[in-house]
Amino acid sequence: MRKYVIMGVQGSGKGTQSELLCADLKLVHISVGDIFRWHVQNHTKLGAQVRRIMALGELVDDDLVESVVRERLDQHDWNFGFVVDGFPRNGRQAEFFMESYDIDAVIHLELPEEEVKRRVLSRRLCPGCGMDYNLIADRPKVEGRCDICGTQLITRADDTPEALAARLRDYAEKTSPVLELFRRKEVVHDVDARPSADDVQAAIRKTLGLPAYTPAG
Ligand code: AMP
């Protein structure tokens, strides 16, 4: 059983690296942001509660986040383990998490602020199938259209310069202390997030002592 948390500023590649890590190790990727985005897109009651806060780049209420995380982990569909992405984001969430689950490692993706801005502001998302694109490194084949399902790509509501600034502020104020908490438990693995996605994945696996990544197919 492998239980990991992945941390890093917005745009550091948490989602991509989690997916690569989960693919052949049969881990389950639990992205709190993705769960919320699903609710917003599907107009659920929870979606209505978080939509505005998310669009502003602010943090959703702790009770709500904790219940979402608990409900997700209670599904126990993670026989081989999980990678939690986007949680915990502040001291209280970290306490809740550490009381309930033992963590084997925290992967910390490090990215300089200039690179964060460059990456985040060029990010595009397919509202149809959830596929992520990046106009710098990972362009769609047809401009503005999803390669998989052809849906018109959108910019995430919180990928604006204003919302990004708010999220970076929140990260520095609230999430950095969480990292310090995990550091004291000696579970943090710092990884340079600047290289290509494959190279970052290789570095993650090396530091965690995991088998090398074997792309499917
Ligand atoms: P992310 O995709 O991780 O950047 O999350 C997108 C948005 O979802 C954040 O800007 C928050 O509004 C909300 N969110 C995600 N995870 C959390 C969390 N652990 N605590 C509070 N809000 C969160």
PDB file of C-alpha atoms and ligand atoms in Angstrom:
ATOM      1  CA  MET A   1       0.000   0.000   0.000  1.00  0.00           C
ATOM      2  CA  ARG A   2       1.419   3.378  -1.011  1.00  0.00           C
ATOM      3  CA  LYS A   3      -0.068   6.579   0.339  1.00  0.00           C
ATOM      4  CA  TYR A   4       1.281   9.787  -1.110  1.00  0.00           C
ATOM      5  CA  VAL A   5       0.475  13.463  -1.019  1.00  0.00           C
ATOM      6  CA  ILE A   6       1.634  15.676  -3.866  1.00  0.00           C
ATOM      7  CA  MET A   7       2.214  19.366  -3.167  1.00  0.00           C
ATOM      8  CA  GLY A   8       3.454  22.358  -5.135  1.00  0.00           C
ATOM      9  CA  VAL A   9       2.313  25.731  -6.370  1.00  0.00           C
ATOM     10  CA  GLN A  10      -0.295  26.007  -9.100  1.00  0.00           C
ATOM     11  CA  GLY A  11       1.084  24.934 -12.453  1.00  0.00           C
ATOM     12  CA  SER A  12       3.865  22.838 -10.962  1.00  0.00           C
ATOM     13  CA  GLY A  13       2.400  19.752 -12.638  1.00  0.00           C
ATOM     14  CA  LYS A  14       0.716  18.032  -9.682  1.00  0.00           C
ATOM     15  CA  GLY A  15      -2.109  16.675 -11.828  1.00  0.00           C
ATOM     16  CA  THR A  16       0.152  15.425 -14.616  1.00  0.00           C
ATOM     17  CA  GLN A  17       2.647  13.840 -12.256  1.00  0.00           C
ATOM     18  CA  SER A  18      -0.106  12.209 -10.191  1.00  0.00           C
ATOM     19  CA  GLU A  19      -1.598  10.650 -13.321  1.00  0.00           C
ATOM     20  CA  LEU A  20       1.803   9.325 -14.443  1.00  0.00           C
ATOM     21  CA  LEU A  21       2.459   7.930 -10.982  1.00  0.00           C
ATOM     22  CA  CYS A  22      -0.929   6.241 -10.786  1.00  0.00           C
ATOM     23  CA  ALA A  23      -1.007   4.766 -14.289  1.00  0.00           C
ATOM     24  CA  ASP A  24       1.113   1.630 -13.900  1.00  0.00           C
ATOM     25  CA  LEU A  25       1.277   1.449 -10.101  1.00  0.00           C
ATOM     26  CA  LYS A  26      -2.519   1.109  -9.895  1.00  0.00           C
ATOM     27  CA  LEU A  27      -2.777   3.969  -7.430  1.00  0.00           C
ATOM     28  CA  VAL A  28      -5.891   6.127  -7.302  1.00  0.00           C
ATOM     29  CA  HIS A  29      -5.494   9.844  -8.068  1.00  0.00           C
ATOM     30  CA  ILE A  30      -7.601  11.935  -5.734  1.00  0.00           C
ATOM     31  CA  SER A  31      -7.670  15.566  -6.852  1.00  0.00           C
ATOM     32  CA  VAL A  32      -9.830  17.744  -4.649  1.00  0.00           C
ATOM     33  CA  GLY A  33      -9.829  20.510  -7.289  1.00  0.00           C
ATOM     34  CA  ASP A  34     -11.031  18.035  -9.961  1.00  0.00           C
ATOM     35  CA  ILE A  35     -13.827  16.831  -7.676  1.00  0.00           C
ATOM     36  CA  PHE A  36     -14.976  20.426  -7.155  1.00  0.00           C
ATOM     37  CA  ARG A  37     -14.689  21.232 -10.871  1.00  0.00           C
ATOM     38  CA  TRP A  38     -16.824  18.191 -11.668  1.00  0.00           C
ATOM     39  CA  HIS A  39     -19.519  19.469  -9.311  1.00  0.00           C
ATOM     40  CA  VAL A  40     -19.399  22.964 -10.828  1.00  0.00           C
ATOM     41  CA  GLN A  41     -19.658  21.617 -14.372  1.00  0.00           C
ATOM     42  CA  ASN A  42     -22.516  19.307 -13.451  1.00  0.00           C
ATOM     43  CA  HIS A  43     -24.389  22.029 -11.558  1.00  0.00           C
ATOM     44  CA  THR A  44     -24.713  20.076  -8.325  1.00  0.00           C
ATOM     45  CA  LYS A  45     -25.598  21.642  -4.992  1.00  0.00           C
ATOM     46  CA  LEU A  46     -21.967  21.379  -3.902  1.00  0.00           C
ATOM     47  CA  GLY A  47     -20.942  22.956  -7.221  1.00  0.00           C
ATOM     48  CA  ALA A  48     -23.172  25.956  -6.512  1.00  0.00           C
ATOM     49  CA  GLN A  49     -21.556  26.315  -3.076  1.00  0.00           C
ATOM     50  CA  VAL A  50     -17.968  26.384  -4.349  1.00  0.00           C
ATOM     51  CA  ARG A  51     -18.222  27.961  -7.816  1.00  0.00           C
ATOM     52  CA  ARG A  52     -17.707  31.584  -6.836  1.00  0.00           C
ATOM     53  CA  ILE A  53     -14.944  30.871  -4.310  1.00  0.00           C
ATOM     54  CA  MET A  54     -13.071  28.779  -6.869  1.00  0.00           C
ATOM     55  CA  ALA A  55     -13.400  31.402  -9.602  1.00  0.00           C
ATOM     56  CA  LEU A  56     -11.816  33.926  -7.245  1.00  0.00           C
ATOM     57  CA  GLY A  57      -8.954  31.533  -6.555  1.00  0.00           C
ATOM     58  CA  GLU A  58      -9.824  31.417  -2.855  1.00  0.00           C
ATOM     59  CA  LEU A  59      -9.891  28.370  -0.600  1.00  0.00           C
ATOM     60  CA  VAL A  60     -13.125  26.464  -0.020  1.00  0.00           C
ATOM     61  CA  ASP A  61     -14.318  26.104   3.573  1.00  0.00           C
ATOM     62  CA  ASP A  62     -12.405  23.438   5.550  1.00  0.00           C
ATOM     63  CA  ASP A  63     -15.495  21.496   6.692  1.00  0.00           C
ATOM     64  CA  LEU A  64     -16.681  21.142   3.134  1.00  0.00           C
ATOM     65  CA  VAL A  65     -13.247  20.084   1.875  1.00  0.00           C
ATOM     66  CA  GLU A  66     -12.814  17.563   4.686  1.00  0.00           C
ATOM     67  CA  SER A  67     -16.173  15.961   4.033  1.00  0.00           C
ATOM     68  CA  VAL A  68     -15.347  15.665   0.315  1.00  0.00           C
ATOM     69  CA  VAL A  69     -11.962  14.064   1.071  1.00  0.00           C
ATOM     70  CA  ARG A  70     -13.424  11.740   3.684  1.00  0.00           C
ATOM     71  CA  GLU A  71     -16.241  10.645   1.404  1.00  0.00           C
ATOM     72  CA  ARG A  72     -13.788   9.999  -1.433  1.00  0.00           C
ATOM     73  CA  LEU A  73     -11.350   7.979   0.677  1.00  0.00           C
ATOM     74  CA  ASP A  74     -14.231   6.090   2.316  1.00  0.00           C
ATOM     75  CA  GLN A  75     -14.954   4.529  -1.055  1.00  0.00           C
ATOM     76  CA  HIS A  76     -11.895   2.327  -0.392  1.00  0.00           C
ATOM     77  CA  ASP A  77     -11.296   1.709  -4.072  1.00  0.00           C
ATOM     78  CA  TRP A  78      -7.565   2.204  -3.499  1.00  0.00           C
ATOM     79  CA  ASN A  79      -6.266  -1.307  -2.820  1.00  0.00           C
ATOM     80  CA  PHE A  80      -2.766  -0.359  -3.960  1.00  0.00           C
ATOM     81  CA  GLY A  81      -2.799   3.131  -2.495  1.00  0.00           C
ATOM     82  CA  PHE A  82      -3.492   6.714  -3.528  1.00  0.00           C
ATOM     83  CA  VAL A  83      -2.001  10.032  -4.524  1.00  0.00           C
ATOM     84  CA  VAL A  84      -3.813  12.954  -2.934  1.00  0.00           C
ATOM     85  CA  ASP A  85      -3.425  16.161  -4.919  1.00  0.00           C
ATOM     86  CA  GLY A  86      -4.442  19.626  -3.675  1.00  0.00           C
ATOM     87  CA  PHE A  87      -4.933  18.597  -0.073  1.00  0.00           C
ATOM     88  CA  PRO A  88      -4.057  19.412   2.695  1.00  0.00           C
ATOM     89  CA  ARG A  89      -3.825  23.125   1.975  1.00  0.00           C
ATOM     90  CA  ASN A  90      -3.670  24.556   5.504  1.00  0.00           C
ATOM     91  CA  GLY A  91      -2.828  23.557   9.083  1.00  0.00           C
ATOM     92  CA  ARG A  92      -6.300  22.398   9.991  1.00  0.00           C
ATOM     93  CA  GLN A  93      -6.670  20.185   6.930  1.00  0.00           C
ATOM     94  CA  ALA A  94      -3.227  18.714   7.635  1.00  0.00           C
ATOM     95  CA  GLU A  95      -4.234  17.819  11.195  1.00  0.00           C
ATOM     96  CA  PHE A  96      -7.451  16.192  10.021  1.00  0.00           C
ATOM     97  CA  PHE A  97      -5.543  14.208   7.420  1.00  0.00           C
ATOM     98  CA  MET A  98      -2.705  13.060   9.664  1.00  0.00           C
ATOM     99  CA  GLU A  99      -5.149  11.928  12.351  1.00  0.00           C
ATOM    100  CA  SER A 100      -6.978   9.718   9.875  1.00  0.00           C
ATOM    101  CA  TYR A 101      -4.332   8.444   7.447  1.00  0.00           C
ATOM    102  CA  ASP A 102      -0.660   7.463   7.557  1.00  0.00           C
ATOM    103  CA  ILE A 103       1.274   9.055   4.756  1.00  0.00           C
ATOM    104  CA  ASP A 104       4.314   7.333   3.260  1.00  0.00           C
ATOM    105  CA  ALA A 105       5.685  10.372   1.468  1.00  0.00           C
ATOM    106  CA  VAL A 106       4.958  13.923   0.420  1.00  0.00           C
ATOM    107  CA  ILE A 107       6.159  14.800  -3.075  1.00  0.00           C
ATOM    108  CA  HIS A 108       6.961  18.492  -3.228  1.00  0.00           C
ATOM    109  CA  LEU A 109       7.207  19.914  -6.752  1.00  0.00           C
ATOM    110  CA  GLU A 110       9.347  23.059  -6.784  1.00  0.00           C
ATOM    111  CA  LEU A 111       8.844  25.734  -9.454  1.00  0.00           C
ATOM    112  CA  PRO A 112      10.032  29.376  -9.566  1.00  0.00           C
ATOM    113  CA  GLU A 113       7.250  31.983  -9.598  1.00  0.00           C
ATOM    114  CA  GLU A 114       8.016  33.308 -13.102  1.00  0.00           C
ATOM    115  CA  GLU A 115       7.641  29.828 -14.540  1.00  0.00           C
ATOM    116  CA  VAL A 116       4.401  29.333 -12.572  1.00  0.00           C
ATOM    117  CA  LYS A 117       2.883  32.413 -14.218  1.00  0.00           C
ATOM    118  CA  ARG A 118       4.055  31.397 -17.674  1.00  0.00           C
ATOM    119  CA  ARG A 119       2.584  27.916 -17.321  1.00  0.00           C
ATOM    120  CA  VAL A 120      -0.703  28.717 -15.604  1.00  0.00           C
ATOM    121  CA  LEU A 121      -1.729  31.508 -17.940  1.00  0.00           C
ATOM    122  CA  SER A 122      -1.238  29.230 -20.954  1.00  0.00           C
ATOM    123  CA  ARG A 123      -3.260  26.374 -19.510  1.00  0.00           C
ATOM    124  CA  ARG A 124      -6.446  25.218 -21.291  1.00  0.00           C
ATOM    125  CA  LEU A 125      -8.998  22.624 -20.268  1.00  0.00           C
ATOM    126  CA  CYS A 126     -11.502  20.492 -22.152  1.00  0.00           C
ATOM    127  CA  PRO A 127     -14.897  20.810 -20.426  1.00  0.00           C
ATOM    128  CA  GLY A 128     -16.033  17.682 -22.285  1.00  0.00           C
ATOM    129  CA  CYS A 129     -13.548  15.037 -21.147  1.00  0.00           C
ATOM    130  CA  GLY A 130     -11.323  16.885 -18.649  1.00  0.00           C
ATOM    131  CA  MET A 131      -8.140  16.680 -20.760  1.00  0.00           C
ATOM    132  CA  ASP A 132      -5.537  19.349 -19.915  1.00  0.00           C
ATOM    133  CA  TYR A 133      -3.579  21.327 -22.520  1.00  0.00           C
ATOM    134  CA  ASN A 134      -0.814  23.869 -22.394  1.00  0.00           C
ATOM    135  CA  LEU A 135      -0.237  26.341 -25.199  1.00  0.00           C
ATOM    136  CA  ILE A 136       3.529  26.214 -24.559  1.00  0.00           C
ATOM    137  CA  ALA A 137       4.323  22.541 -24.163  1.00  0.00           C
ATOM    138  CA  ASP A 138       1.220  20.566 -24.990  1.00  0.00           C
ATOM    139  CA  ARG A 139      -0.797  22.290 -27.727  1.00  0.00           C
ATOM    140  CA  PRO A 140      -3.964  20.721 -29.151  1.00  0.00           C
ATOM    141  CA  LYS A 141      -3.597  19.513 -32.759  1.00  0.00           C
ATOM    142  CA  VAL A 142      -6.422  21.803 -33.916  1.00  0.00           C
ATOM    143  CA  GLU A 143      -6.318  25.207 -32.267  1.00  0.00           C
ATOM    144  CA  GLY A 144      -8.880  25.560 -29.475  1.00  0.00           C
ATOM    145  CA  ARG A 145     -10.266  22.007 -29.869  1.00  0.00           C
ATOM    146  CA  CYS A 146      -9.792  18.909 -27.738  1.00  0.00           C
ATOM    147  CA  ASP A 147      -7.756  16.175 -29.491  1.00  0.00           C
ATOM    148  CA  ILE A 148      -9.840  13.472 -27.851  1.00  0.00           C
ATOM    149  CA  CYS A 149     -13.438  14.648 -28.098  1.00  0.00           C
ATOM    150  CA  GLY A 150     -13.319  17.801 -30.244  1.00  0.00           C
ATOM    151  CA  THR A 151     -14.957  20.034 -27.616  1.00  0.00           C
ATOM    152  CA  GLN A 152     -14.031  23.743 -27.593  1.00  0.00           C
ATOM    153  CA  LEU A 153     -11.273  24.281 -25.002  1.00  0.00           C
ATOM    154  CA  ILE A 154     -11.768  26.739 -22.167  1.00  0.00           C
ATOM    155  CA  THR A 155      -9.562  28.588 -19.712  1.00  0.00           C
ATOM    156  CA  ARG A 156     -10.112  27.555 -16.104  1.00  0.00           C
ATOM    157  CA  ALA A 157     -12.079  30.307 -14.358  1.00  0.00           C
ATOM    158  CA  ASP A 158      -9.286  30.586 -11.791  1.00  0.00           C
ATOM    159  CA  ASP A 159      -6.446  30.795 -14.336  1.00  0.00           C
ATOM    160  CA  THR A 160      -6.571  34.595 -14.591  1.00  0.00           C
ATOM    161  CA  PRO A 161      -3.690  36.828 -13.405  1.00  0.00           C
ATOM    162  CA  GLU A 162      -5.831  38.084 -10.472  1.00  0.00           C
ATOM    163  CA  ALA A 163      -6.954  34.637  -9.310  1.00  0.00           C
ATOM    164  CA  LEU A 164      -3.432  33.277  -9.760  1.00  0.00           C
ATOM    165  CA  ALA A 165      -2.038  36.058  -7.558  1.00  0.00           C
ATOM    166  CA  ALA A 166      -4.630  35.177  -4.871  1.00  0.00           C
ATOM    167  CA  ARG A 167      -3.761  31.495  -5.074  1.00  0.00           C
ATOM    168  CA  LEU A 168      -0.024  32.157  -4.858  1.00  0.00           C
ATOM    169  CA  ARG A 169      -0.622  34.340  -1.803  1.00  0.00           C
ATOM    170  CA  ASP A 170      -2.716  31.614  -0.182  1.00  0.00           C
ATOM    171  CA  TYR A 171      -0.064  29.058  -0.991  1.00  0.00           C
ATOM    172  CA  ALA A 172       2.680  31.077   0.654  1.00  0.00           C
ATOM    173  CA  GLU A 173       0.600  31.909   3.728  1.00  0.00           C
ATOM    174  CA  LYS A 174      -1.296  28.702   4.355  1.00  0.00           C
ATOM    175  CA  THR A 175       0.181  25.819   2.423  1.00  0.00           C
ATOM    176  CA  SER A 176       3.880  26.438   3.024  1.00  0.00           C
ATOM    177  CA  PRO A 177       3.411  25.859   6.801  1.00  0.00           C
ATOM    178  CA  VAL A 178       1.820  22.477   5.972  1.00  0.00           C
ATOM    179  CA  LEU A 179       4.968  21.554   4.109  1.00  0.00           C
ATOM    180  CA  GLU A 180       7.028  22.502   7.157  1.00  0.00           C
ATOM    181  CA  LEU A 181       4.816  20.255   9.294  1.00  0.00           C
ATOM    182  CA  PHE A 182       5.459  17.328   6.965  1.00  0.00           C
ATOM    183  CA  ARG A 183       9.168  18.177   6.874  1.00  0.00           C
ATOM    184  CA  ARG A 184       9.358  17.677  10.612  1.00  0.00           C
ATOM    185  CA  LYS A 185       8.018  14.162  10.041  1.00  0.00           C
ATOM    186  CA  GLU A 186      10.771  13.665   7.467  1.00  0.00           C
ATOM    187  CA  VAL A 187       8.418  12.512   4.725  1.00  0.00           C
ATOM    188  CA  VAL A 188       9.026  15.324   2.222  1.00  0.00           C
ATOM    189  CA  HIS A 189      10.798  14.654  -1.097  1.00  0.00           C
ATOM    190  CA  ASP A 190      11.671  17.860  -2.973  1.00  0.00           C
ATOM    191  CA  VAL A 191      11.620  17.499  -6.751  1.00  0.00           C
ATOM    192  CA  ASP A 192      12.606  20.125  -9.350  1.00  0.00           C
ATOM    193  CA  ALA A 193       9.462  20.633 -11.486  1.00  0.00           C
ATOM    194  CA  ARG A 194      11.196  22.566 -14.315  1.00  0.00           C
ATOM    195  CA  PRO A 195      12.269  19.627 -16.558  1.00  0.00           C
ATOM    196  CA  SER A 196       9.901  17.779 -18.920  1.00  0.00           C
ATOM    197  CA  ALA A 197       7.019  15.799 -17.440  1.00  0.00           C
ATOM    198  CA  ASP A 198       8.797  12.481 -18.130  1.00  0.00           C
ATOM    199  CA  ASP A 199      12.012  13.650 -16.464  1.00  0.00           C
ATOM    200  CA  VAL A 200      10.131  14.935 -13.413  1.00  0.00           C
ATOM    201  CA  GLN A 201       8.326  11.596 -13.166  1.00  0.00           C
ATOM    202  CA  ALA A 202      11.647   9.750 -13.349  1.00  0.00           C
ATOM    203  CA  ALA A 203      13.012  11.927 -10.529  1.00  0.00           C
ATOM    204  CA  ILE A 204       9.930  11.277  -8.377  1.00  0.00           C
ATOM    205  CA  ARG A 205      10.240   7.528  -8.824  1.00  0.00           C
ATOM    206  CA  LYS A 206      13.942   7.604  -8.069  1.00  0.00           C
ATOM    207  CA  THR A 207      13.546   9.525  -4.825  1.00  0.00           C
ATOM    208  CA  LEU A 208      10.629   7.308  -3.713  1.00  0.00           C
ATOM    209  CA  GLY A 209      12.493   4.108  -4.628  1.00  0.00           C
ATOM    210  CA  LEU A 210       9.760   3.077  -7.086  1.00  0.00           C
ATOM    211  CA  PRO A 211      10.151   1.073 -10.321  1.00  0.00           C
ATOM    212  CA  ALA A 212      10.836   3.208 -13.409  1.00  0.00           C
ATOM    213  CA  TYR A 213       7.846   4.536 -15.325  1.00  0.00           C
ATOM    214  CA  THR A 214       6.669   2.230 -18.089  1.00  0.00           C
ATOM    215  CA  PRO A 215       4.277   4.081 -20.420  1.00  0.00           C
ATOM    216  CA  ALA A 216       1.261   1.981 -21.346  1.00  0.00           C
ATOM    217  CA  GLY A 217       1.180   0.599 -24.926  1.00  0.00           C
TER     218      GLY A 217
HETATM  219  P1  AMP B   1      -6.651  23.056  -7.662  1.00  0.00           P
HETATM  220  O1  AMP B   1      -7.101  22.389  -8.911  1.00  0.00           O
HETATM  221  O2  AMP B   1      -5.985  22.118  -6.689  1.00  0.00           O
HETATM  222  O3  AMP B   1      -5.828  24.288  -7.934  1.00  0.00           O
HETATM  223  O4  AMP B   1      -7.979  23.563  -6.898  1.00  0.00           O
HETATM  224  C1  AMP B   1      -8.860  24.488  -7.522  1.00  0.00           C
HETATM  225  C2  AMP B   1      -9.654  25.238  -6.471  1.00  0.00           C
HETATM  226  O5  AMP B   1     -10.440  24.308  -5.691  1.00  0.00           O
HETATM  227  C3  AMP B   1      -8.834  25.993  -5.428  1.00  0.00           C
HETATM  228  O6  AMP B   1      -8.418  27.264  -5.908  1.00  0.00           O
HETATM  229  C4  AMP B   1      -9.829  26.088  -4.286  1.00  0.00           C
HETATM  230  O7  AMP B   1     -10.819  27.063  -4.531  1.00  0.00           O
HETATM  231  C5  AMP B   1     -10.489  24.717  -4.334  1.00  0.00           C
HETATM  232  N1  AMP B   1      -9.736  23.740  -3.519  1.00  0.00           N
HETATM  233  C6  AMP B   1      -9.065  22.639  -3.973  1.00  0.00           C
HETATM  234  N2  AMP B   1      -8.483  21.966  -2.960  1.00  0.00           N
HETATM  235  C7  AMP B   1      -8.769  22.676  -1.835  1.00  0.00           C
HETATM  236  C8  AMP B   1      -8.436  22.524  -0.461  1.00  0.00           C
HETATM  237  N3  AMP B   1      -7.691  21.499  -0.028  1.00  0.00           N
HETATM  238  N4  AMP B   1      -8.901  23.447   0.422  1.00  0.00           N
HETATM  239  C9  AMP B   1      -9.662  24.481   0.008  1.00  0.00           C
HETATM  240  N5  AMP B   1     -10.002  24.696  -1.264  1.00  0.00           N
HETATM  241  C10 AMP B   1      -9.568  23.806  -2.192  1.00  0.00           C
END
